[in-house]
PDB file of C-alpha atoms in Angstrom:
ATOM      1  CA  MET P 212      -4.845  41.486 -80.099  1.00 41.00           C
ATOM      2  CA  LEU P 213      -3.099  39.291 -77.545  1.00 39.00           C
ATOM      3  CA  THR P 214      -4.291  35.742 -77.166  1.00 41.00           C
ATOM      4  CA  ALA P 215      -5.151  34.510 -73.677  1.00 41.00           C
ATOM      5  CA  THR P 216      -1.798  32.711 -73.499  1.00 39.00           C
ATOM      6  CA  LEU P 217       0.215  35.742 -74.582  1.00 37.00           C
ATOM      7  CA  LEU P 218      -1.757  37.959 -72.222  1.00 36.00           C
ATOM      8  CA  THR P 219      -0.975  35.648 -69.327  1.00 39.00           C
ATOM      9  CA  LEU P 220       2.718  35.685 -70.258  1.00 37.00           C
ATOM     10  CA  SER P 221       2.649  39.456 -70.562  1.00 35.00           C
ATOM     11  CA  LEU P 222       1.039  39.882 -67.150  1.00 38.00           C
ATOM     12  CA  THR P 223       3.512  37.470 -65.590  1.00 38.00           C
ATOM     13  CA  VAL P 224       6.467  39.394 -67.028  1.00 36.00           C
ATOM     14  CA  THR P 225       5.165  42.651 -65.605  1.00 38.00           C
ATOM     15  CA  GLY P 226       4.623  41.009 -62.218  1.00 39.00           C
ATOM     16  CA  VAL P 227       0.837  41.333 -62.280  1.00 41.00           C
ATOM     17  CA  THR P 228      -0.229  37.711 -62.127  1.00 42.00           C
ATOM     18  CA  ALA P 229      -3.628  36.255 -61.350  1.00 44.00           C
ATOM     19  CA  ALA P 230      -2.216  35.153 -57.997  1.00 49.00           C
ATOM     20  CA  THR P 231      -1.975  38.782 -56.872  1.00 75.00           C
ATOM     21  CA  ASP P 232      -5.763  39.012 -56.926  1.00 94.00           C
ATOM     22  CA  LEU P 233      -7.843  37.779 -53.999  1.00 97.00           C
ATOM     23  CA  THR P 234     -10.459  36.471 -56.448  1.00 96.00           C
ATOM     24  CA  ASP P 235      -7.970  33.807 -57.558  1.00 96.00           C
ATOM     25  CA  PRO P 236      -9.586  30.582 -56.187  1.00 96.00           C
ATOM     26  CA  HIS P 237      -6.570  29.580 -54.108  1.00 96.00           C
ATOM     27  CA  LYS P 238      -6.069  33.101 -52.729  1.00 97.00           C
ATOM     28  CA  LYS P 239      -9.758  33.332 -51.911  1.00 98.00           C
ATOM     29  CA  ASP P 240      -9.563  30.057 -50.000  1.00 98.00           C
ATOM     30  CA  ILE P 241      -6.596  31.444 -48.062  1.00 98.00           C
ATOM     31  CA  ALA P 242      -8.678  34.522 -47.212  1.00 98.00           C
ATOM     32  CA  MET P 243     -11.512  32.316 -45.952  1.00 98.00           C
ATOM     33  CA  ARG P 244      -9.093  30.347 -43.764  1.00 98.00           C
ATOM     34  CA  LEU P 245      -7.575  33.521 -42.339  1.00 98.00           C
ATOM     35  CA  VAL P 246     -10.999  34.888 -41.406  1.00 97.00           C
ATOM     36  CA  SER P 247     -12.038  31.532 -39.961  1.00 97.00           C
ATOM     37  CA  SER P 248      -8.990  31.487 -37.706  1.00 97.00           C
ATOM     38  CA  ALA P 249     -10.197  34.757 -36.187  1.00 95.00           C
ATOM     39  CA  GLU P 250     -13.937  34.090 -36.229  1.00 93.00           C
ATOM     40  CA  ASN P 251     -13.959  30.387 -35.325  1.00 94.00           C
ATOM     41  CA  SER P 252     -10.432  29.476 -34.148  1.00 96.00           C
ATOM     42  CA  SER P 253     -10.148  27.019 -37.025  1.00 97.00           C
ATOM     43  CA  LEU P 254      -8.721  26.991 -40.534  1.00 98.00           C
ATOM     44  CA  ASP P 255     -11.554  24.733 -41.694  1.00 98.00           C
ATOM     45  CA  TRP P 256     -13.934  27.456 -42.842  1.00 98.00           C
ATOM     46  CA  LYS P 257     -16.203  24.968 -44.597  1.00 97.00           C
ATOM     47  CA  ALA P 258     -16.974  23.406 -41.222  1.00 97.00           C
ATOM     48  CA  GLN P 259     -18.587  26.685 -40.099  1.00 98.00           C
ATOM     49  CA  TYR P 260     -21.840  26.574 -42.093  1.00 98.00           C
ATOM     50  CA  GLY P 261     -23.532  25.231 -38.971  1.00 98.00           C
ATOM     51  CA  TYR P 262     -21.870  27.560 -36.476  1.00 98.00           C
ATOM     52  CA  ILE P 263     -24.334  29.641 -34.458  1.00 98.00           C
ATOM     53  CA  GLU P 264     -24.215  31.406 -31.093  1.00 97.00           C
ATOM     54  CA  ASP P 265     -24.927  34.714 -29.408  1.00 96.00           C
ATOM     55  CA  ILE P 266     -21.508  36.235 -28.738  1.00 92.00           C
ATOM     56  CA  GLU P 267     -23.143  39.074 -26.770  1.00 90.00           C
ATOM     57  CA  ASP P 268     -22.119  41.837 -29.138  1.00 89.00           C
ATOM     58  CA  GLU P 269     -25.656  43.275 -29.288  1.00 91.00           C
ATOM     59  CA  ARG P 270     -26.164  41.767 -32.750  1.00 94.00           C
ATOM     60  CA  GLY P 271     -28.265  38.764 -31.683  1.00 97.00           C
ATOM     61  CA  TYR P 272     -27.265  35.410 -33.095  1.00 98.00           C
ATOM     62  CA  THR P 273     -24.035  35.198 -35.091  1.00 96.00           C
ATOM     63  CA  ALA P 274     -23.891  32.268 -37.479  1.00 98.00           C
ATOM     64  CA  GLY P 275     -22.413  30.622 -40.544  1.00 98.00           C
ATOM     65  CA  ILE P 276     -19.199  31.023 -42.476  1.00 97.00           C
ATOM     66  CA  ILE P 277     -19.033  34.787 -42.176  1.00 94.00           C
ATOM     67  CA  GLY P 278     -20.927  35.574 -39.002  1.00 94.00           C
ATOM     68  CA  PHE P 279     -24.355  36.474 -40.392  1.00 97.00           C
ATOM     69  CA  CYS P 280     -26.243  38.248 -37.584  1.00 97.00           C
ATOM     70  CA  SER P 281     -29.928  38.187 -36.699  1.00 98.00           C
ATOM     71  CA  GLY P 282     -29.670  41.802 -35.556  1.00 97.00           C
ATOM     72  CA  THR P 283     -27.998  43.347 -38.611  1.00 95.00           C
ATOM     73  CA  GLY P 284     -30.103  42.170 -41.538  1.00 96.00           C
ATOM     74  CA  ASP P 285     -27.621  39.932 -43.331  1.00 97.00           C
ATOM     75  CA  MET P 286     -28.978  36.777 -41.677  1.00 98.00           C
ATOM     76  CA  LEU P 287     -32.484  37.770 -42.717  1.00 98.00           C
ATOM     77  CA  GLU P 288     -31.379  38.287 -46.315  1.00 98.00           C
ATOM     78  CA  LEU P 289     -29.602  34.925 -46.267  1.00 98.00           C
ATOM     79  CA  VAL P 290     -32.661  33.044 -45.009  1.00 98.00           C
ATOM     80  CA  GLU P 291     -34.836  34.878 -47.542  1.00 98.00           C
ATOM     81  CA  LEU P 292     -32.507  33.732 -50.320  1.00 98.00           C
ATOM     82  CA  TYR P 293     -32.604  30.170 -48.986  1.00 98.00           C
ATOM     83  CA  ALA P 294     -36.412  30.257 -48.918  1.00 98.00           C
ATOM     84  CA  GLU P 295     -36.458  31.569 -52.489  1.00 98.00           C
ATOM     85  CA  ARG P 296     -34.215  28.758 -53.677  1.00 98.00           C
ATOM     86  CA  LYS P 297     -35.814  26.059 -51.519  1.00 98.00           C
ATOM     87  CA  PRO P 298     -39.349  26.953 -50.399  1.00 98.00           C
ATOM     88  CA  GLY P 299     -40.519  25.264 -47.213  1.00 97.00           C
ATOM     89  CA  ASN P 300     -37.010  24.694 -45.864  1.00 98.00           C
ATOM     90  CA  VAL P 301     -36.462  24.217 -42.142  1.00 98.00           C
ATOM     91  CA  LEU P 302     -35.595  27.910 -41.579  1.00 98.00           C
ATOM     92  CA  ALA P 303     -38.414  29.447 -43.612  1.00 98.00           C
ATOM     93  CA  GLU P 304     -40.799  29.484 -40.637  1.00 98.00           C
ATOM     94  CA  TYR P 305     -38.438  31.877 -38.827  1.00 98.00           C
ATOM     95  CA  LEU P 306     -38.644  34.625 -41.444  1.00 98.00           C
ATOM     96  CA  PRO P 307     -41.380  36.622 -39.623  1.00 98.00           C
ATOM     97  CA  ALA P 308     -39.350  36.492 -36.397  1.00 98.00           C
ATOM     98  CA  LEU P 309     -36.121  37.455 -38.166  1.00 98.00           C
ATOM     99  CA  ARG P 310     -37.850  40.487 -39.641  1.00 98.00           C
ATOM    100  CA  LYS P 311     -39.077  41.544 -36.200  1.00 98.00           C
ATOM    101  CA  VAL P 312     -35.739  41.134 -34.402  1.00 98.00           C
ATOM    102  CA  ASN P 313     -33.736  42.831 -37.158  1.00 98.00           C
ATOM    103  CA  GLY P 314     -31.926  45.804 -35.641  1.00 97.00           C
ATOM    104  CA  THR P 315     -32.022  44.336 -32.129  1.00 97.00           C
ATOM    105  CA  ASP P 316     -30.287  41.633 -30.106  1.00 97.00           C
ATOM    106  CA  SER P 317     -33.587  39.872 -29.332  1.00 98.00           C
ATOM    107  CA  HIS P 318     -34.157  36.140 -29.771  1.00 98.00           C
ATOM    108  CA  LYS P 319     -37.930  36.554 -29.671  1.00 98.00           C
ATOM    109  CA  GLY P 320     -39.609  34.062 -31.963  1.00 98.00           C
ATOM    110  CA  LEU P 321     -36.316  32.267 -32.600  1.00 98.00           C
ATOM    111  CA  ASP P 322     -35.818  30.307 -29.399  1.00 98.00           C
ATOM    112  CA  PRO P 323     -35.788  27.503 -28.475  1.00 97.00           C
ATOM    113  CA  ASN P 324     -35.271  25.654 -31.775  1.00 98.00           C
ATOM    114  CA  PHE P 325     -33.661  28.125 -34.182  1.00 98.00           C
ATOM    115  CA  THR P 326     -30.085  27.083 -33.395  1.00 98.00           C
ATOM    116  CA  LYS P 327     -30.937  23.400 -33.839  1.00 98.00           C
ATOM    117  CA  ASP P 328     -32.732  24.064 -37.114  1.00 98.00           C
ATOM    118  CA  TRP P 329     -29.841  26.223 -38.357  1.00 98.00           C
ATOM    119  CA  LYS P 330     -27.476  23.300 -37.833  1.00 98.00           C
ATOM    120  CA  THR P 331     -29.890  21.061 -39.727  1.00 98.00           C
ATOM    121  CA  ALA P 332     -30.078  23.528 -42.625  1.00 98.00           C
ATOM    122  CA  ALA P 333     -26.281  23.757 -42.684  1.00 98.00           C
ATOM    123  CA  LYS P 334     -26.103  20.164 -43.949  1.00 98.00           C
ATOM    124  CA  ASP P 335     -28.074  21.192 -47.045  1.00 98.00           C
ATOM    125  CA  SER P 336     -25.905  22.074 -50.059  1.00 98.00           C
ATOM    126  CA  VAL P 337     -28.527  24.633 -51.144  1.00 98.00           C
ATOM    127  CA  PHE P 338     -28.068  26.506 -47.869  1.00 98.00           C
ATOM    128  CA  GLN P 339     -24.294  26.221 -48.099  1.00 98.00           C
ATOM    129  CA  ARG P 340     -24.330  27.773 -51.572  1.00 98.00           C
ATOM    130  CA  ALA P 341     -26.639  30.512 -50.319  1.00 98.00           C
ATOM    131  CA  GLN P 342     -24.132  31.341 -47.562  1.00 98.00           C
ATOM    132  CA  ASN P 343     -21.304  31.456 -50.113  1.00 98.00           C
ATOM    133  CA  ASP P 344     -23.290  33.696 -52.444  1.00 98.00           C
ATOM    134  CA  GLU P 345     -24.375  36.141 -49.733  1.00 98.00           C
ATOM    135  CA  ARG P 346     -20.830  36.294 -48.365  1.00 98.00           C
ATOM    136  CA  ASP P 347     -19.613  37.275 -51.820  1.00 98.00           C
ATOM    137  CA  ARG P 348     -22.433  39.714 -52.576  1.00 98.00           C
ATOM    138  CA  VAL P 349     -22.383  41.604 -49.279  1.00 97.00           C
ATOM    139  CA  TYR P 350     -18.768  41.383 -48.151  1.00 98.00           C
ATOM    140  CA  PHE P 351     -16.150  39.796 -50.389  1.00 98.00           C
ATOM    141  CA  ASN P 352     -16.969  41.330 -53.770  1.00 98.00           C
ATOM    142  CA  PRO P 353     -17.506  44.911 -52.508  1.00 98.00           C
ATOM    143  CA  ALA P 354     -14.324  44.782 -50.413  1.00 98.00           C
ATOM    144  CA  VAL P 355     -12.146  43.468 -53.231  1.00 98.00           C
ATOM    145  CA  ARG P 356     -13.708  45.864 -55.733  1.00 98.00           C
ATOM    146  CA  GLN P 357     -12.941  48.884 -53.516  1.00 98.00           C
ATOM    147  CA  ALA P 358      -9.440  47.620 -52.774  1.00 98.00           C
ATOM    148  CA  LYS P 359      -8.704  47.312 -56.488  1.00 98.00           C
ATOM    149  CA  LYS P 360      -9.968  50.853 -57.055  1.00 98.00           C
ATOM    150  CA  ASP P 361      -7.544  51.965 -54.332  1.00 98.00           C
ATOM    151  CA  GLY P 362      -4.701  50.146 -56.092  1.00 98.00           C
ATOM    152  CA  LEU P 363      -4.200  47.521 -53.389  1.00 98.00           C
ATOM    153  CA  ARG P 364      -2.802  44.056 -53.938  1.00 98.00           C
ATOM    154  CA  ALA P 365      -3.976  40.798 -52.355  1.00 98.00           C
ATOM    155  CA  LEU P 366      -2.996  41.695 -48.773  1.00 98.00           C
ATOM    156  CA  GLY P 367      -4.811  45.026 -48.988  1.00 98.00           C
ATOM    157  CA  GLN P 368      -7.807  43.304 -50.541  1.00 98.00           C
ATOM    158  CA  PHE P 369      -7.860  40.893 -47.607  1.00 98.00           C
ATOM    159  CA  VAL P 370      -7.445  43.721 -45.088  1.00 98.00           C
ATOM    160  CA  TYR P 371     -10.530  45.394 -46.572  1.00 98.00           C
ATOM    161  CA  TYR P 372     -12.473  42.130 -46.648  1.00 98.00           C
ATOM    162  CA  ASP P 373     -11.751  41.278 -43.021  1.00 98.00           C
ATOM    163  CA  ALA P 374     -12.767  44.781 -41.962  1.00 98.00           C
ATOM    164  CA  MET P 375     -15.960  44.510 -44.007  1.00 97.00           C
ATOM    165  CA  VAL P 376     -16.787  41.192 -42.332  1.00 95.00           C
ATOM    166  CA  MET P 377     -16.401  42.495 -38.792  1.00 94.00           C
ATOM    167  CA  HIS P 378     -17.650  46.065 -39.112  1.00 94.00           C
ATOM    168  CA  GLY P 379     -20.130  45.872 -41.971  1.00 93.00           C
ATOM    169  CA  PRO P 380     -20.215  47.868 -45.213  1.00 92.00           C
ATOM    170  CA  GLY P 381     -21.787  51.017 -43.770  1.00 92.00           C
ATOM    171  CA  SER P 382     -20.491  54.588 -43.769  1.00 93.00           C
ATOM    172  CA  ASP P 383     -20.555  55.468 -40.041  1.00 94.00           C
ATOM    173  CA  LYS P 384     -17.234  55.788 -38.227  1.00 94.00           C
ATOM    174  CA  LEU P 385     -17.282  52.212 -36.895  1.00 95.00           C
ATOM    175  CA  SER P 386     -18.202  50.631 -40.238  1.00 96.00           C
ATOM    176  CA  PHE P 387     -15.925  49.862 -43.177  1.00 98.00           C
ATOM    177  CA  GLY P 388     -16.690  53.139 -44.947  1.00 98.00           C
ATOM    178  CA  GLY P 389     -15.878  55.187 -41.889  1.00 98.00           C
ATOM    179  CA  ILE P 390     -12.669  53.285 -41.219  1.00 98.00           C
ATOM    180  CA  ARG P 391     -11.528  53.847 -44.796  1.00 98.00           C
ATOM    181  CA  LYS P 392     -12.411  57.541 -44.556  1.00 98.00           C
ATOM    182  CA  THR P 393     -10.276  57.873 -41.424  1.00 98.00           C
ATOM    183  CA  ALA P 394      -7.373  56.138 -43.190  1.00 98.00           C
ATOM    184  CA  LEU P 395      -7.684  58.378 -46.248  1.00 98.00           C
ATOM    185  CA  ALA P 396      -7.342  61.422 -44.012  1.00 98.00           C
ATOM    186  CA  LYS P 397      -3.947  60.096 -42.903  1.00 98.00           C
ATOM    187  CA  ALA P 398      -2.471  58.611 -46.095  1.00 98.00           C
ATOM    188  CA  LYS P 399      -3.111  58.228 -49.809  1.00 98.00           C
ATOM    189  CA  PRO P 400      -3.678  54.793 -51.349  1.00 98.00           C
ATOM    190  CA  PRO P 401      -1.563  53.727 -54.351  1.00 98.00           C
ATOM    191  CA  ALA P 402      -4.303  54.749 -56.797  1.00 98.00           C
ATOM    192  CA  GLN P 403      -3.839  58.333 -55.560  1.00 98.00           C
ATOM    193  CA  GLY P 404      -0.066  58.170 -55.715  1.00 98.00           C
ATOM    194  CA  GLY P 405       0.499  57.035 -52.157  1.00 98.00           C
ATOM    195  CA  ASN P 406       2.694  54.306 -50.732  1.00 98.00           C
ATOM    196  CA  GLU P 407       0.872  51.006 -50.289  1.00 98.00           C
ATOM    197  CA  VAL P 408       2.525  50.046 -47.003  1.00 98.00           C
ATOM    198  CA  THR P 409       2.019  53.506 -45.493  1.00 98.00           C
ATOM    199  CA  TYR P 410      -1.634  53.525 -46.479  1.00 98.00           C
ATOM    200  CA  LEU P 411      -2.313  50.008 -45.166  1.00 98.00           C
ATOM    201  CA  ASN P 412      -0.712  50.925 -41.855  1.00 98.00           C
ATOM    202  CA  ALA P 413      -3.041  53.937 -41.669  1.00 98.00           C
ATOM    203  CA  PHE P 414      -6.024  51.715 -42.457  1.00 98.00           C
ATOM    204  CA  LEU P 415      -5.037  49.170 -39.805  1.00 98.00           C
ATOM    205  CA  ASP P 416      -4.594  51.977 -37.274  1.00 98.00           C
ATOM    206  CA  ALA P 417      -8.121  53.176 -38.047  1.00 98.00           C
ATOM    207  CA  ARG P 418      -9.448  49.604 -37.941  1.00 98.00           C
ATOM    208  CA  LYS P 419      -7.846  48.993 -34.568  1.00 97.00           C
ATOM    209  CA  ALA P 420      -9.407  52.149 -33.137  1.00 97.00           C
ATOM    210  CA  ALA P 421     -12.827  51.046 -34.381  1.00 96.00           C
ATOM    211  CA  MET P 422     -12.373  47.616 -32.803  1.00 96.00           C
ATOM    212  CA  LYS P 423     -11.418  49.109 -29.449  1.00 95.00           C
ATOM    213  CA  ALA P 424     -14.582  51.203 -29.516  1.00 94.00           C
ATOM    214  CA  GLU P 425     -16.687  48.034 -29.219  1.00 87.00           C
ATOM    215  CA  GLU P 426     -16.283  45.771 -26.203  1.00 84.00           C
ATOM    216  CA  ALA P 427     -16.955  42.595 -28.200  1.00 81.00           C
ATOM    217  CA  HIS P 428     -14.137  43.463 -30.623  1.00 86.00           C
ATOM    218  CA  GLU P 429     -11.576  44.935 -28.242  1.00 89.00           C
ATOM    219  CA  ASP P 430      -9.120  42.068 -28.821  1.00 94.00           C
ATOM    220  CA  THR P 431      -7.188  43.380 -31.823  1.00 97.00           C
ATOM    221  CA  SER P 432      -4.915  40.393 -32.385  1.00 96.00           C
ATOM    222  CA  ARG P 433      -6.339  39.721 -35.860  1.00 97.00           C
ATOM    223  CA  VAL P 434      -4.769  43.068 -36.774  1.00 98.00           C
ATOM    224  CA  ASP P 435      -1.697  42.999 -34.517  1.00 98.00           C
ATOM    225  CA  THR P 436      -0.502  39.410 -34.900  1.00 98.00           C
ATOM    226  CA  MET P 437      -1.970  38.574 -38.296  1.00 98.00           C
ATOM    227  CA  GLN P 438      -2.422  41.405 -40.782  1.00 98.00           C
ATOM    228  CA  ARG P 439       0.295  43.654 -39.392  1.00 98.00           C
ATOM    229  CA  VAL P 440       2.712  40.704 -39.424  1.00 98.00           C
ATOM    230  CA  PHE P 441       2.105  40.084 -43.118  1.00 98.00           C
ATOM    231  CA  LEU P 442       2.511  43.799 -43.796  1.00 98.00           C
ATOM    232  CA  LYS P 443       5.777  44.060 -41.830  1.00 98.00           C
ATOM    233  CA  ASN P 444       7.079  41.101 -43.796  1.00 98.00           C
ATOM    234  CA  GLY P 445       6.344  42.965 -47.017  1.00 98.00           C
ATOM    235  CA  ASN P 446       4.010  40.178 -48.162  1.00 98.00           C
ATOM    236  CA  LEU P 447       1.705  42.443 -50.151  1.00 98.00           C
ATOM    237  CA  ASP P 448       0.690  39.588 -52.452  1.00 97.00           C
ATOM    238  CA  LEU P 449      -0.325  37.403 -49.487  1.00 97.00           C
ATOM    239  CA  GLU P 450       1.854  34.552 -50.681  1.00 97.00           C
ATOM    240  CA  PRO P 451       2.201  31.425 -48.534  1.00 97.00           C
ATOM    241  CA  PRO P 452       3.784  30.171 -46.422  1.00 98.00           C
ATOM    242  CA  LEU P 453       1.915  32.289 -43.892  1.00 98.00           C
ATOM    243  CA  LYS P 454       2.376  32.192 -40.125  1.00 98.00           C
ATOM    244  CA  TRP P 455       0.294  34.198 -37.675  1.00 98.00           C
ATOM    245  CA  LYS P 456      -1.461  34.230 -34.321  1.00 98.00           C
ATOM    246  CA  VAL P 457      -5.006  35.133 -33.296  1.00 97.00           C
ATOM    247  CA  TYR P 458      -6.050  35.276 -29.627  1.00 95.00           C
ATOM    248  CA  GLY P 459      -2.682  33.704 -28.809  1.00 95.00           C
ATOM    249  CA  ASP P 460      -3.217  30.633 -31.004  1.00 97.00           C
ATOM    250  CA  SER P 461      -0.689  29.940 -33.768  1.00 98.00           C
ATOM    251  CA  TYR P 462      -1.627  29.050 -37.351  1.00 98.00           C
ATOM    252  CA  THR P 463       0.242  28.178 -40.518  1.00 98.00           C
ATOM    253  CA  ILE P 464      -0.715  27.923 -44.181  1.00 98.00           C
ATOM    254  CA  LYS P 465       2.182  26.214 -45.939  1.00 97.00           C
ATOM    255  CA  SER P 466       1.057  26.544 -49.538  1.00 95.00           C
TER     256      SER P 466
END
């Protein structure tokens, strides 16, 4: 049986290193910075725990490191987790209101102090960890797991993750599951014998169509001038240096 050292050497020789996986800590941090550039126009994703606003996408308030929404249930689940880990926290009083507005864009029971209290909670390390954990449970882990099943490397894993973040993990045509289904009708992923670049182009085509179907997401630059750029460059392992644009703004990750 190979020792851990020999196994690492063996994987390196075959070209399958830990760095090709988005769960590698450094690669994961790169993924967070890429998403933050699109969601918050900043590479400092850790500064976004306190972000909160209504971006008028019919999902109510959007907040935190991954855009938890009061209208889609993930914000409710986050605040429930926070209350479980720290009873009586500053957001716990909003749980009844969050349950009522779930599925709508209403602020009823949240205004006028919810945004202020969210920013207060964001300074609490318990709340920060809760955001990290819910991001991983709902979005990051499922996206990477499915990407691995499809035989995709780090770029493909990120492409899935970013789609999961914006569109949600559902199965309708505008959610991640529907986008993937549309892509599969056009091309096979590597796990089914297909070409990785061809499949990812099909997925990005389907993603772009889904974005254009929603007014709040009609700017497709995070696909056109970020993900498609990496793909055209053949950077399937998402290795820095990385240069891209989102909404016309330029970003660089050197290492």
